[in-house]
Amino acid sequence: MSLEALANKYGTPLYVYSADQILDRLGMFHEALEGRDHLVCYAVKANSSLAILKLLAEHGAGFDIVSGGELDRVLAAAPEAAGRVVFSGVGKTADEIDHALNVGILEFNVESEAELDLLSARAAKLKRKTRFALRVNPDVFAETHPYISTGLREHKFGIDIKRAAELYKRVKGNKWLEAHGISVHIGSQIRSADPFGAALGRVHKLVRQLRREGIELRSIDAGGGLGIDYHGGNSDPAARVRDYAVAINAALDGFEGRLLLEPGRFLVAQAGALVTRVLNVKQNGRKTFVITDAAMNDLIRPALYQAHHEIVPVMPRAGRARAVDIVGPVCESGDFFARDRKLAPVETGDLLALLDAGAYGMSQASNYNTRLRPAEVLVEGKRARLIKRRETIADLLATEIP
Ligand SMILES: *Cc1c(COP(=O)(O)O)cnc(C)c1O
């Protein structure tokens, strides 16, 4: 599929995704976990495009959501998948809980004692028995960026694993609450299988302790967080999933219930590129700036997490690569995609592709500087189709009252 043809047809900046790669990645989990009862609940926040949700739902995936809005997205894309939704997040409102109770999701991942009380009250009010899991905080350190590490006691997420047993026991007789499972999510972009094994080892120990005390949990949710290689190394993604599965299986040896997984990034990141056009090349003293029509509002990862994305010319020109800063037009010095990056020669009008932009790209895009968010295209086999049109200024102003 020619990115140049897509950019000419749909304009830039443009997100382009490969459906085939997303399905390949989903298949890797199924292959690595063969023989274990499992459900992959795709983390919607990584890329919440309806077409991608629909694609994954059609191939049996469930969903991990963190807001009522994400539930509405799942219902819009694949209403039949409502029973495969797990609802995570530290601050669910009563309205969001009611909505999820009414559609009958698989499980609430409860993150505090207060939330468990709220869930119980809402379930009683609506007369709907509900399944819950406690999201425990296993106090495991995952080597990743501090903004996306979540498994230490100092983080806002989850319930201290030492207090979880007491909470399960407290609601044991509650006729509206069914203790269905236990969940854990220690962070994102984790590159080693060890922290996952460590966290699940602690979770499984608690599950065995609860069983001895008469509380039988039917599912263990291992969360998401499996990382990818943003530096374009020739890492083998299938091997990474196998290592991950080996660590999980070792920790859960003897557990007969169902395993839930919540991968986000791993399924979609490398299936997507952000295609952008060079607006101009500017020389400031000894520094060269390549200014693109995409900016931090379209892809905030470099500014927010000091993240690295490989950037390549779509149609390379001959000549020596030199160090440049690749920046957007937004009025912030933080609006850069790369600094002192070796790039082959580019000229005004050339196309660049920011690679591995399928996760936390469009889903974190904003309208800062009153910029219209990009269009999105999904490539399926030899066909490409628009899955989100570019915003118009009318879309943007529609909600405002001058
Ligand atoms: C963000 C998140 C995920 C997905 O994380 P990835 O690193 O994208 O796999 C899964 N579960 C929960 C609870 C999350 O908050």
PDB file of C-alpha atoms in Angstrom, residues 140-242:
ATOM      1  CA  VAL A 140       6.209  -4.655  42.153  1.00  0.00           C
ATOM      2  CA  PHE A 141       8.541  -2.259  40.399  1.00  0.00           C
ATOM      3  CA  ALA A 142       8.336  -2.247  36.607  1.00  0.00           C
ATOM      4  CA  GLU A 143      11.196  -0.560  34.808  1.00  0.00           C
ATOM      5  CA  THR A 144       9.451   2.004  32.590  1.00  0.00           C
ATOM      6  CA  HIS A 145       8.750   5.738  32.375  1.00  0.00           C
ATOM      7  CA  PRO A 146       7.511   7.041  35.768  1.00  0.00           C
ATOM      8  CA  TYR A 147       4.249   8.326  34.221  1.00  0.00           C
ATOM      9  CA  ILE A 148       3.286   4.823  33.095  1.00  0.00           C
ATOM     10  CA  SER A 149       4.466   2.800  36.081  1.00  0.00           C
ATOM     11  CA  THR A 150       1.485   1.888  38.257  1.00  0.00           C
ATOM     12  CA  GLY A 151       2.307  -1.109  40.452  1.00  0.00           C
ATOM     13  CA  LEU A 152       3.951   0.464  43.504  1.00  0.00           C
ATOM     14  CA  ARG A 153       2.236   1.367  46.758  1.00  0.00           C
ATOM     15  CA  GLU A 154       3.035   5.041  46.100  1.00  0.00           C
ATOM     16  CA  HIS A 155       0.852   5.012  42.963  1.00  0.00           C
ATOM     17  CA  LYS A 156      -2.822   5.910  42.968  1.00  0.00           C
ATOM     18  CA  PHE A 157      -3.867   2.588  41.425  1.00  0.00           C
ATOM     19  CA  GLY A 158      -5.301  -0.507  43.058  1.00  0.00           C
ATOM     20  CA  ILE A 159      -5.762  -1.782  46.590  1.00  0.00           C
ATOM     21  CA  ASP A 160      -2.821  -2.805  48.731  1.00  0.00           C
ATOM     22  CA  ILE A 161      -2.533  -6.545  48.191  1.00  0.00           C
ATOM     23  CA  LYS A 162      -2.212  -7.026  51.960  1.00  0.00           C
ATOM     24  CA  ARG A 163      -5.693  -5.562  52.494  1.00  0.00           C
ATOM     25  CA  ALA A 164      -7.482  -7.351  49.672  1.00  0.00           C
ATOM     26  CA  ALA A 165      -8.364 -10.556  51.548  1.00  0.00           C
ATOM     27  CA  GLU A 166     -10.105  -8.581  54.266  1.00  0.00           C
ATOM     28  CA  LEU A 167     -12.203  -6.762  51.651  1.00  0.00           C
ATOM     29  CA  TYR A 168     -13.261  -9.943  49.877  1.00  0.00           C
ATOM     30  CA  LYS A 169     -14.331 -11.335  53.244  1.00  0.00           C
ATOM     31  CA  ARG A 170     -16.197  -8.179  54.160  1.00  0.00           C
ATOM     32  CA  VAL A 171     -18.566  -8.444  51.184  1.00  0.00           C
ATOM     33  CA  LYS A 172     -18.897 -12.222  51.217  1.00  0.00           C
ATOM     34  CA  GLY A 173     -22.575 -12.273  52.223  1.00  0.00           C
ATOM     35  CA  ASN A 174     -23.557  -9.355  49.956  1.00  0.00           C
ATOM     36  CA  LYS A 175     -26.281 -10.626  47.639  1.00  0.00           C
ATOM     37  CA  TRP A 176     -25.534  -8.057  44.914  1.00  0.00           C
ATOM     38  CA  LEU A 177     -21.804  -8.623  44.702  1.00  0.00           C
ATOM     39  CA  GLU A 178     -20.114 -11.720  43.319  1.00  0.00           C
ATOM     40  CA  ALA A 179     -16.377 -11.954  43.973  1.00  0.00           C
ATOM     41  CA  HIS A 180     -15.516 -13.071  40.468  1.00  0.00           C
ATOM     42  CA  GLY A 181     -11.833 -12.393  40.111  1.00  0.00           C
ATOM     43  CA  ILE A 182      -8.750 -10.434  40.965  1.00  0.00           C
ATOM     44  CA  SER A 183      -6.800  -8.079  38.752  1.00  0.00           C
ATOM     45  CA  VAL A 184      -3.448  -6.405  38.533  1.00  0.00           C
ATOM     46  CA  HIS A 185      -1.862  -3.932  36.110  1.00  0.00           C
ATOM     47  CA  ILE A 186       1.662  -2.836  36.941  1.00  0.00           C
ATOM     48  CA  GLY A 187       2.344  -0.336  34.186  1.00  0.00           C
ATOM     49  CA  SER A 188       2.931   0.130  30.515  1.00  0.00           C
ATOM     50  CA  GLN A 189       5.796  -0.352  28.035  1.00  0.00           C
ATOM     51  CA  ILE A 190       7.368  -3.077  30.209  1.00  0.00           C
ATOM     52  CA  ARG A 191      10.082  -4.847  28.272  1.00  0.00           C
ATOM     53  CA  SER A 192      10.880  -7.791  30.513  1.00  0.00           C
ATOM     54  CA  ALA A 193       8.612 -10.674  31.512  1.00  0.00           C
ATOM     55  CA  ASP A 194       9.995 -10.782  35.067  1.00  0.00           C
ATOM     56  CA  PRO A 195       7.815  -8.103  36.700  1.00  0.00           C
ATOM     57  CA  PHE A 196       4.680  -9.751  35.259  1.00  0.00           C
ATOM     58  CA  GLY A 197       5.733 -13.089  36.750  1.00  0.00           C
ATOM     59  CA  ALA A 198       6.497 -11.468  40.103  1.00  0.00           C
ATOM     60  CA  ALA A 199       3.153  -9.657  40.240  1.00  0.00           C
ATOM     61  CA  LEU A 200       1.119 -12.716  39.238  1.00  0.00           C
ATOM     62  CA  GLY A 201       3.020 -14.897  41.694  1.00  0.00           C
ATOM     63  CA  ARG A 202       1.799 -12.636  44.499  1.00  0.00           C
ATOM     64  CA  VAL A 203      -1.729 -12.586  43.080  1.00  0.00           C
ATOM     65  CA  HIS A 204      -1.876 -16.373  42.780  1.00  0.00           C
ATOM     66  CA  LYS A 205      -0.687 -16.762  46.353  1.00  0.00           C
ATOM     67  CA  LEU A 206      -3.585 -14.594  47.484  1.00  0.00           C
ATOM     68  CA  VAL A 207      -6.038 -16.567  45.318  1.00  0.00           C
ATOM     69  CA  ARG A 208      -4.908 -19.806  47.018  1.00  0.00           C
ATOM     70  CA  GLN A 209      -5.218 -18.230  50.452  1.00  0.00           C
ATOM     71  CA  LEU A 210      -8.747 -17.040  49.647  1.00  0.00           C
ATOM     72  CA  ARG A 211      -9.721 -20.487  48.391  1.00  0.00           C
ATOM     73  CA  ARG A 212      -8.654 -22.003  51.716  1.00  0.00           C
ATOM     74  CA  GLU A 213     -10.929 -19.443  53.364  1.00  0.00           C
ATOM     75  CA  GLY A 214     -13.896 -20.377  51.193  1.00  0.00           C
ATOM     76  CA  ILE A 215     -13.689 -17.644  48.545  1.00  0.00           C
ATOM     77  CA  GLU A 216     -13.263 -19.129  45.090  1.00  0.00           C
ATOM     78  CA  LEU A 217     -12.174 -16.617  42.458  1.00  0.00           C
ATOM     79  CA  ARG A 218     -12.853 -17.680  38.900  1.00  0.00           C
ATOM     80  CA  SER A 219     -10.622 -15.274  37.005  1.00  0.00           C
ATOM     81  CA  ILE A 220      -7.226 -13.658  37.250  1.00  0.00           C
ATOM     82  CA  ASP A 221      -6.722 -10.522  35.187  1.00  0.00           C
ATOM     83  CA  ALA A 222      -3.035  -9.967  34.426  1.00  0.00           C
ATOM     84  CA  GLY A 223      -3.560  -6.450  33.077  1.00  0.00           C
ATOM     85  CA  GLY A 224      -1.677  -5.040  30.128  1.00  0.00           C
ATOM     86  CA  GLY A 225       1.700  -3.419  29.795  1.00  0.00           C
ATOM     87  CA  LEU A 226       3.649  -5.640  27.446  1.00  0.00           C
ATOM     88  CA  GLY A 227       6.078  -3.293  25.703  1.00  0.00           C
ATOM     89  CA  ILE A 228       7.351  -2.952  22.169  1.00  0.00           C
ATOM     90  CA  ASP A 229      10.663  -1.895  20.645  1.00  0.00           C
ATOM     91  CA  TYR A 230      10.354   1.722  19.521  1.00  0.00           C
ATOM     92  CA  HIS A 231      13.920   1.806  18.219  1.00  0.00           C
ATOM     93  CA  GLY A 232      13.290  -0.366  15.194  1.00  0.00           C
ATOM     94  CA  GLY A 233      15.373  -3.259  16.450  1.00  0.00           C
ATOM     95  CA  ASN A 234      14.650  -6.626  14.901  1.00  0.00           C
ATOM     96  CA  SER A 235      12.925  -7.871  18.040  1.00  0.00           C
ATOM     97  CA  ASP A 236      10.673 -10.852  17.514  1.00  0.00           C
ATOM     98  CA  PRO A 237       7.193  -9.955  18.842  1.00  0.00           C
ATOM     99  CA  ALA A 238       5.968 -13.565  18.849  1.00  0.00           C
ATOM    100  CA  ALA A 239       8.958 -14.548  20.998  1.00  0.00           C
ATOM    101  CA  ARG A 240       8.174 -11.702  23.378  1.00  0.00           C
ATOM    102  CA  VAL A 241       4.610 -12.957  23.809  1.00  0.00           C
ATOM    103  CA  ARG A 242       5.889 -16.506  24.371  1.00  0.00           C
TER     104      ARG A 242
END
